[in-house]
Every structure is written in C-alpha cells, then in structure tokens.
C-alpha positions as semicolon CSV with decimal commas, in nm:
position;residue;x (nm);y (nm);z (nm)
1;M;19,098;6,891;11,743
2;H;18,845;6,894;11,464
3;R;18,613;6,662;11,650
4;T;18,653;6,849;11,980
5;F;18,653;7,215;11,882
6;Y;18,450;7,231;11,557
7;N;18,129;7,065;11,458
8;E;17,996;7,094;11,104
9;K;17,629;7,173;11,070
10;Y;17,577;6,872;10,840
11;D;17,712;6,525;10,803
12;Y;17,745;6,579;10,428
13;R;17,799;6,211;10,353
14;T;17,477;6,109;10,528
15;Q;17,276;6,392;10,374
16;W;17,403;6,309;10,025
17;I;17,336;5,936;10,059
18;N;16,983;5,996;10,190
19;F;16,901;6,251;9,921
20;T;17,033;6,050;9,626
21;D;16,866;5,736;9,762
22;M;16,531;5,917;9,762
23;L;16,585;6,037;9,406
24;S;16,670;5,688;9,285
25;H;16,320;5,565;9,369
26;A;16,150;5,802;9,125
27;R;15,982;5,622;8,832
28;N;15,896;5,919;8,611
29;T;15,938;6,295;8,586
30;R;15,648;6,390;8,813
31;D;15,748;6,125;9,065
32;F;16,102;6,262;9,064
33;V;15,991;6,623;9,121
34;D;15,769;6,520;9,414
35;V;16,049;6,316;9,574
36;M;16,303;6,593;9,514
37;L;16,089;6,857;9,685
38;V;16,023;6,632;9,984
39;G;16,395;6,552;10,008
40;L;16,498;6,918;10,011
41;C;16,239;7,005;10,274
42;D;16,351;6,715;10,493
43;A;16,721;6,794;10,458
44;F;16,697;7,164;10,539
45;G;16,381;7,189;10,745
46;F;16,178;7,396;10,501
47;V;15,801;7,427;10,540
48;G;15,746;7,361;10,169
49;A;15,889;7,399;9,823
50;A;15,795;7,429;9,457
51;F;15,959;7,350;9,125
52;V;15,904;7,579;8,826
53;P;16,019;7,394;8,510
54;A;16,151;7,581;8,208
55;D;15,941;7,563;7,891
56;F;16,179;7,443;7,619
57;E;15,925;7,505;7,343
58;H;15,921;7,873;7,439
59;P;16,261;7,996;7,567
60;G;16,238;8,240;7,855
61;Q;15,903;8,106;7,967
62;A;15,809;7,866;8,247
63;R;15,551;7,592;8,276
64;D;15,310;7,540;8,567
65;A;15,481;7,495;8,903
66;V;15,470;7,171;9,103
67;V;15,403;7,266;9,467
68;Y;15,469;7,073;9,788
69;E;15,325;7,200;10,118
70;M;15,335;7,559;9,995
71;E;15,081;7,816;9,883
72;P;15,007;7,761;9,510
73;L;15,131;8,030;9,275
74;P;14,858;8,242;9,109
75;P;14,744;8,091;8,776
76;T;14,714;8,444;8,639
77;L;15,091;8,493;8,631
78;P;15,215;8,505;8,269
79;A;15,443;8,233;8,134
80;T;15,727;8,489;8,127
81;A;15,690;8,578;8,498
82;F;15,996;8,376;8,600
83;G;16,206;8,447;8,290
84;G;16,455;8,644;8,499
85;L;16,509;8,354;8,739
86;L;16,553;8,109;8,451
87;A;16,825;8,335;8,308
88;Y;17,002;8,376;8,644
89;E;17,337;8,194;8,634
90;G;17,429;8,217;9,001
91;G;17,391;7,958;9,273
92;P;17,132;7,929;9,551
93;C;17,038;8,266;9,699
94;T;16,776;8,451;9,896
95;L;16,467;8,587;9,722
96;D;16,589;8,942;9,797
97;T;16,902;8,876;9,591
98;V;16,705;8,812;9,271
99;A;16,409;9,043;9,342
100;G;16,526;9,279;9,066
101;L;16,489;8,999;8,808
102;L;16,116;8,961;8,875
103;S;15,812;9,168;8,787
104;E;15,622;9,326;9,077
105;D;15,339;9,072;9,042
106;A;15,575;8,773;9,039
107;L;15,775;8,902;9,337
108;E;15,459;8,970;9,535
109;A;15,327;8,621;9,455
110;L;15,648;8,457;9,580
111;Q;15,649;8,668;9,895
112;D;15,285;8,578;9,963
113;A;15,373;8,209;9,917
114;G;15,648;8,247;10,180
115;V;15,942;8,182;9,945
116;G;16,275;8,260;10,112
117;L;16,538;8,085;9,900
118;V;16,579;8,028;9,527
119;L;16,773;7,733;9,385
120;P;16,847;7,752;9,009
121;V;16,847;7,408;8,847
122;R;17,110;7,434;8,573
123;T;17,335;7,210;8,365
124;V;17,607;7,327;8,128
125;E;17,343;7,310;7,849
126;G;17,111;7,557;8,022
127;C;16,846;7,605;8,289
128;E;16,601;7,323;8,357
129;G;16,397;7,525;8,603
130;V;16,399;7,683;8,948
131;V;16,330;7,538;9,293
132;L;16,155;7,779;9,531
133;L;16,203;7,707;9,900
134;A;15,965;7,839;10,162
135;R;16,065;7,961;10,508
136;P;16,231;7,723;10,761
137;I;16,013;7,535;11,006
138;D;16,223;7,693;11,281
139;T;16,188;8,065;11,204
140;R;16,493;8,141;11,421
141;E;16,722;7,940;11,197
142;E;16,938;8,136;10,956
143;H;17,087;7,976;10,648
144;D;17,464;8,000;10,633
145;L;17,746;7,909;10,395
146;E;17,713;7,536;10,470
147;D;17,345;7,542;10,373
148;F;17,423;7,709;10,043
149;E;17,713;7,474;9,965
150;L;17,500;7,166;10,023
151;L;17,208;7,321;9,831
152;E;17,434;7,397;9,535
153;A;17,564;7,038;9,526
154;M;17,209;6,902;9,543
155;G;17,101;7,151;9,275
156;R;17,357;7,013;9,031
157;Q;17,238;6,659;9,094
158;I;16,874;6,767;9,053
159;A;16,955;6,943;8,725
160;L;17,116;6,633;8,575
161;C;16,824;6,412;8,683
162;V;16,559;6,656;8,554
163;R;16,739;6,681;8,220
164;S;16,768;6,303;8,196
165;F;16,396;6,252;8,266
166;R;16,300;6,533;8,026
167;L;16,507;6,391;7,741
168;G;16,363;6,048;7,811
169;D;16,009;6,187;7,793
170;E;16,089;6,370;7,468
171;L;16,232;6,052;7,317
172;A;15,923;5,854;7,415
173;V;15,695;6,119;7,261
174;A;15,906;6,127;6,943
175;R;15,881;5,748;6,906
176;E;15,506;5,758;6,966
177;M;15,467;6,036;6,709
178;E;15,676;5,844;6,458
179;G;15,459;5,535;6,492
180;R;15,131;5,725;6,475
181;F;15,249;5,934;6,183
182;A;15,350;5,628;5,984
183;A;15,015;5,460;6,055
184;L;14,816;5,768;5,952
185;V;15,015;5,815;5,633
186;M;14,981;5,447;5,546
187;H;14,606;5,465;5,604
188;D;14,566;5,765;5,372
189;L;14,789;5,611;5,106
190;K;14,588;5,288;5,113
191;N;14,266;5,484;5,061
192;Q;14,412;5,662;4,759
193;V;14,555;5,340;4,611
194;Y;14,223;5,160;4,660
195;A;14,031;5,434;4,478
196;L;14,282;5,440;4,192
197;S;14,284;5,060;4,161
198;L;13,902;5,058;4,123
199;L;13,937;5,328;3,860
200;V;14,190;5,122;3,664
201;D;13,968;4,810;3,678
202;N;13,664;5,005;3,553
203;A;13,868;5,180;3,284
204;R;13,929;4,846;3,112
205;L;13,553;4,814;3,059
206;Y;13,426;5,170;3,021
207;I;13,715;5,384;2,901
208;A;13,537;5,463;2,574
209;E;13,226;5,605;2,744
210;P;13,223;5,990;2,774
211;E;13,050;5,984;3,115
212;F;13,314;5,751;3,256
213;Q;13,587;5,972;3,112
214;R;13,445;6,269;3,300
215;D;13,431;6,066;3,623
216;L;13,786;5,948;3,555
217;V;13,921;6,302;3,530
218;E;13,731;6,413;3,839
219;T;13,853;6,118;4,046
220;L;14,213;6,167;3,934
221;T;14,191;6,537;4,016
222;N;14,062;6,460;4,366
223;S;14,333;6,198;4,421
224;V;14,606;6,438;4,314
225;S;14,463;6,707;4,543
226;N;14,451;6,465;4,837
227;M;14,807;6,350;4,773
228;R;14,932;6,707;4,754
229;N;14,761;6,783;5,083
230;L;14,924;6,480;5,241
231;I;15,267;6,580;5,108
232;S;15,226;6,934;5,241
233;Q;15,155;6,792;5,586
234;L;15,464;6,574;5,566
235;T;15,701;6,847;5,454
236;R;15,953;6,984;5,698
237;L;15,812;7,263;5,914
238;P;15,962;7,600;5,824
239;G;16,213;7,768;6,050
240;R;16,298;8,135;6,066
241;E;16,598;8,082;5,839
242;S;16,394;7,913;5,563
243;L;16,116;8,172;5,538
244;R;16,095;8,378;5,220
245;L;15,993;8,711;5,370
246;A;15,856;8,994;5,160
247;P;15,627;9,293;5,229
248;V;15,266;9,181;5,179
249;D;14,924;9,336;5,227
250;L;14,769;9,100;5,482
251;M;14,412;9,174;5,374
252;E;14,494;9,088;5,012
253;L;14,679;8,778;5,128
254;A;14,376;8,670;5,333
255;R;14,137;8,716;5,040
256;E;14,365;8,525;4,802
257;A;14,413;8,239;5,047
258;C;14,041;8,204;5,117
259;A;13,962;8,209;4,745
260;S;14,070;7,843;4,747
261;L;13,759;7,768;4,958
262;P;13,477;7,827;4,706
263;G;13,125;7,844;4,844
264;A;13,237;7,923;5,199
265;D;13,068;8,217;5,375
266;I;13,382;8,410;5,467
267;R;13,359;8,779;5,554
268;F;13,653;9,017;5,575
269;E;13,682;9,305;5,821
270;G;13,952;9,563;5,887
271;A;14,194;9,751;5,667
272;G;14,499;9,662;5,463
273;V;14,810;9,616;5,676
274;R;15,155;9,554;5,532
275;A;15,394;9,313;5,698
276;A;15,701;9,111;5,599
277;V;15,583;8,749;5,584
278;D;15,623;8,431;5,383
279;A;15,298;8,455;5,186
280;E;15,285;8,083;5,104
281;Q;15,328;7,973;5,465
282;V;15,084;8,228;5,611
283;S;14,829;8,125;5,346
284;K;14,851;7,768;5,480
285;V;14,770;7,898;5,828
286;L;14,470;8,097;5,704
287;V;14,328;7,809;5,500
288;N;14,369;7,567;5,792
289;L;14,201;7,800;6,042
290;C;13,915;7,879;5,803
291;L;13,859;7,510;5,731
292;N;13,846;7,439;6,104
293;A;13,595;7,722;6,150
294;I;13,377;7,601;5,862
295;E;13,379;7,242;5,991
296;A;13,291;7,362;6,342
297;D;12,997;7,572;6,221
298;P;12,897;7,497;5,860
299;A;12,592;7,724;5,878
300;G;12,752;8,032;6,027
301;P;12,979;8,289;5,866
302;V;13,353;8,290;5,923
303;V;13,502;8,634;5,992
304;V;13,863;8,710;5,895
305;R;13,975;9,029;6,066
306;V;14,298;9,215;5,979
307;G;14,441;9,505;6,180
308;V;14,713;9,641;6,407
309;N;14,727;9,617;6,787
310;G;15,087;9,647;6,900
311;G;15,170;9,468;6,576
312;P;14,997;9,336;6,265
313;F;14,742;9,062;6,328
314;I;14,501;8,832;6,147
315;K;14,209;8,678;6,337
316;V;13,979;8,400;6,221
317;E;13,654;8,383;6,415
318;D;13,348;8,157;6,409
319;S;13,032;8,124;6,620
320;A;13,050;7,753;6,699
321;G;13,083;7,799;7,077
322;G;13,455;7,760;7,134
323;I;13,704;7,475;7,176
324;D;13,656;7,182;7,414
325;P;13,814;7,292;7,747
326;A;13,972;6,947;7,788
327;L;14,151;6,986;7,456
328;L;14,267;7,335;7,552
329;R;14,395;7,209;7,888
330;D;14,567;6,895;7,761
331;G;14,746;7,056;7,469
332;L;14,562;7,203;7,173
333;F;14,878;7,231;6,964
334;K;15,019;6,885;7,036
335;P;15,027;6,667;6,724
336;F;14,788;6,373;6,674
337;R;14,520;6,515;6,903
338;S;14,207;6,580;6,705
339;T;13,832;6,587;6,765
340;K;13,766;6,503;6,399
341;K;13,695;6,146;6,294
342;R;13,941;6,165;6,004
343;G;14,166;6,437;6,140
344;M;14,540;6,377;6,155
345;G;14,576;6,622;6,443
346;I;14,873;6,808;6,298
347;G;14,706;7,107;6,133
348;L;14,715;7,344;6,430
349;Y;15,059;7,215;6,532
350;H;15,181;7,306;6,183
351;C;15,010;7,648;6,203
352;R;15,170;7,728;6,534
353;K;15,519;7,645;6,408
354;I;15,470;7,870;6,105
355;V;15,348;8,160;6,318
356;E;15,632;8,118;6,569
357;A;15,886;8,108;6,284
358;H;15,757;8,454;6,192
359;G;15,808;8,574;6,549
360;G;15,433;8,578;6,614
C-alpha cells in the first residue's frame, strides 16, 4: 500500500549517501564549504547558496560569506549584520520567518541576492554559521515538510563537520604559533646571553677602568630593559576578570605613558576624560602604538588625541601614509605578522586583547 498509494518526495537513503560522500572528499575548511554548498544546491534544486561563518573571536559577529552561484553580499554590511541569525535556535526556515532578526540593510541585501531559505548550522556548543539558500531553479516548486526535515538532518551533519574543521585549523595555528614563539624567544635570549658573555670576558681585563665601569652599567641596564620587555610580551594576556579597574583621567594617563619615550615628538590634543580602566594595561597599549608611529615616521610628530564620541576614546595618529593594505586584508592583529625586520609581530595582537578586555 505504501508503494502504491504514497510516494515520498525523496529517497532519503540515496540523498544522505550522496551528500555525505561529497562531504568526505573535502580536504580543508574552504574545500568543505564549497562542496557543501554544491551538495545542497544539487539535492534541493536551488539556484545558489552561501555560507556565513560565525566569528568566534567576536561573539555575535560574522565573517565574510562564501558564495556559490549567488549574488555576493555587500561588503559594506557590518560584521554584526547577521547576529540575529547566528542567535536563532530554530531549524531551517524561510527568510520571512527570521526577517525580524535582521536590520533593514541586511534583510534588503538578502532579498536582493534572492535568498529564500535560511539553514542555521548549530551544534550543542553553539552556532557555527548560517547557510543561505537562494530560490529554487523551478520557481513553481514549494518547499514542504519533507524538504525541511532533510535540510535539518543535513544541517546537523554540516555543523559537526564545520566545527571539526574549525577546531583542526585552530589547533594547527596554535602549534605554529607555539613553534614560532619558542624560536623568537630563543633568538632574543641568545642575543642577550651573547652580549652579557662578552661583558664578563672583558670585565676580567678592564674591570678597574672607570670608562669600562660606565659601559658595564649601561650595558647591564639595557639588557635588563630588554629582558623585561621580553617578559612583558610573554606574560598572560589580561582578561576582563583580571583587570584592575579604577577611574583615571585618560589625558593624564597618556602623558605619563608617553613620558617613557624621551625625545619623541608627541603632541597631545583634546580634554581630560575620566574612565574606569586598568592604567598599567592601557599604558602598554599607548606606548606600543606610539612606538609604531615613531618607527613608521621618525621625522613627523605623533598626535595623541583624547575625547568622547559615544564613549571615551584615545587615538594615536601619525603621517606615515597608512598601513600596507595587504597586511590589513590578511590580518593586522594576527600574531607573528610584522613588517619590521626584528619585530615579533605580537605587539598589536597584545594591544587588541587589552582593549577588548576593557570592552573597547
């Protein structure tokens, strides 16, 4: 009776085998996303699709979408444009169902791209992203309960695979960082040890000479300063819970922090603004930014501006012409990426973590 009087829309077994077989051929995260989008379009007859991955460094924000045979989403959309979809805990649904979770700009962009269905990609640990599905190739076809059941099952499989690839990528990056960090630290330590060993050898011959004694003190002072700087870079990055917050005048804080850079042409603009911050940590940020500005443009002045615009702010500006677009595009705040010959590439990464710990 089942075979004669009722035909299911899908042979679920065949669809599942074909879909999982396609996914199994993916070699990396990007490969997987491309295969996944093609598989969904083939299975359901969609014109195109896109995957919007969640940004785990910034909860509630999304990274750039990967698009397959669909109009690209506007690059001007803010990173928070799809925050509502990432927080949505339901299953696959029409765009109209979740329209209230989107800003007007984001909703208009999805409508212009022809998006009809939304598939949240979630595991029990949280949302990995959202799949956006464009209109069907056959515009007369309407998606029914069977479509949504199969989509939901595929969505769970996609979520587990995306999470697995993401964790694998994070592990690979962590191992690479560990190796590079160890090599950089070892290099700096060797330089300090070499300088101190020369000092010890010379001290055996010239320790009684006043000029050598002055050089000795100066060299030891520089070595201690370099070691302290290295230790500060190795210390655990502060989290919100470890900050020692206290009301501080940001202009005074800026002047005191920059006083450790004697001879630098640093100019201060704005008025005193009070804010609850960890003075020691924010001072590190100011010194790092000012040093970067001075190194970028040794001849020009560095301007430190303090004010309020929706909240307290400190800006450090130089006239060196801006940051290399390639570095901006590929990840300015990723550790071990530096344009300096002797740079460790963790200064701005450290700064960003401090600012984010303050909620900035």
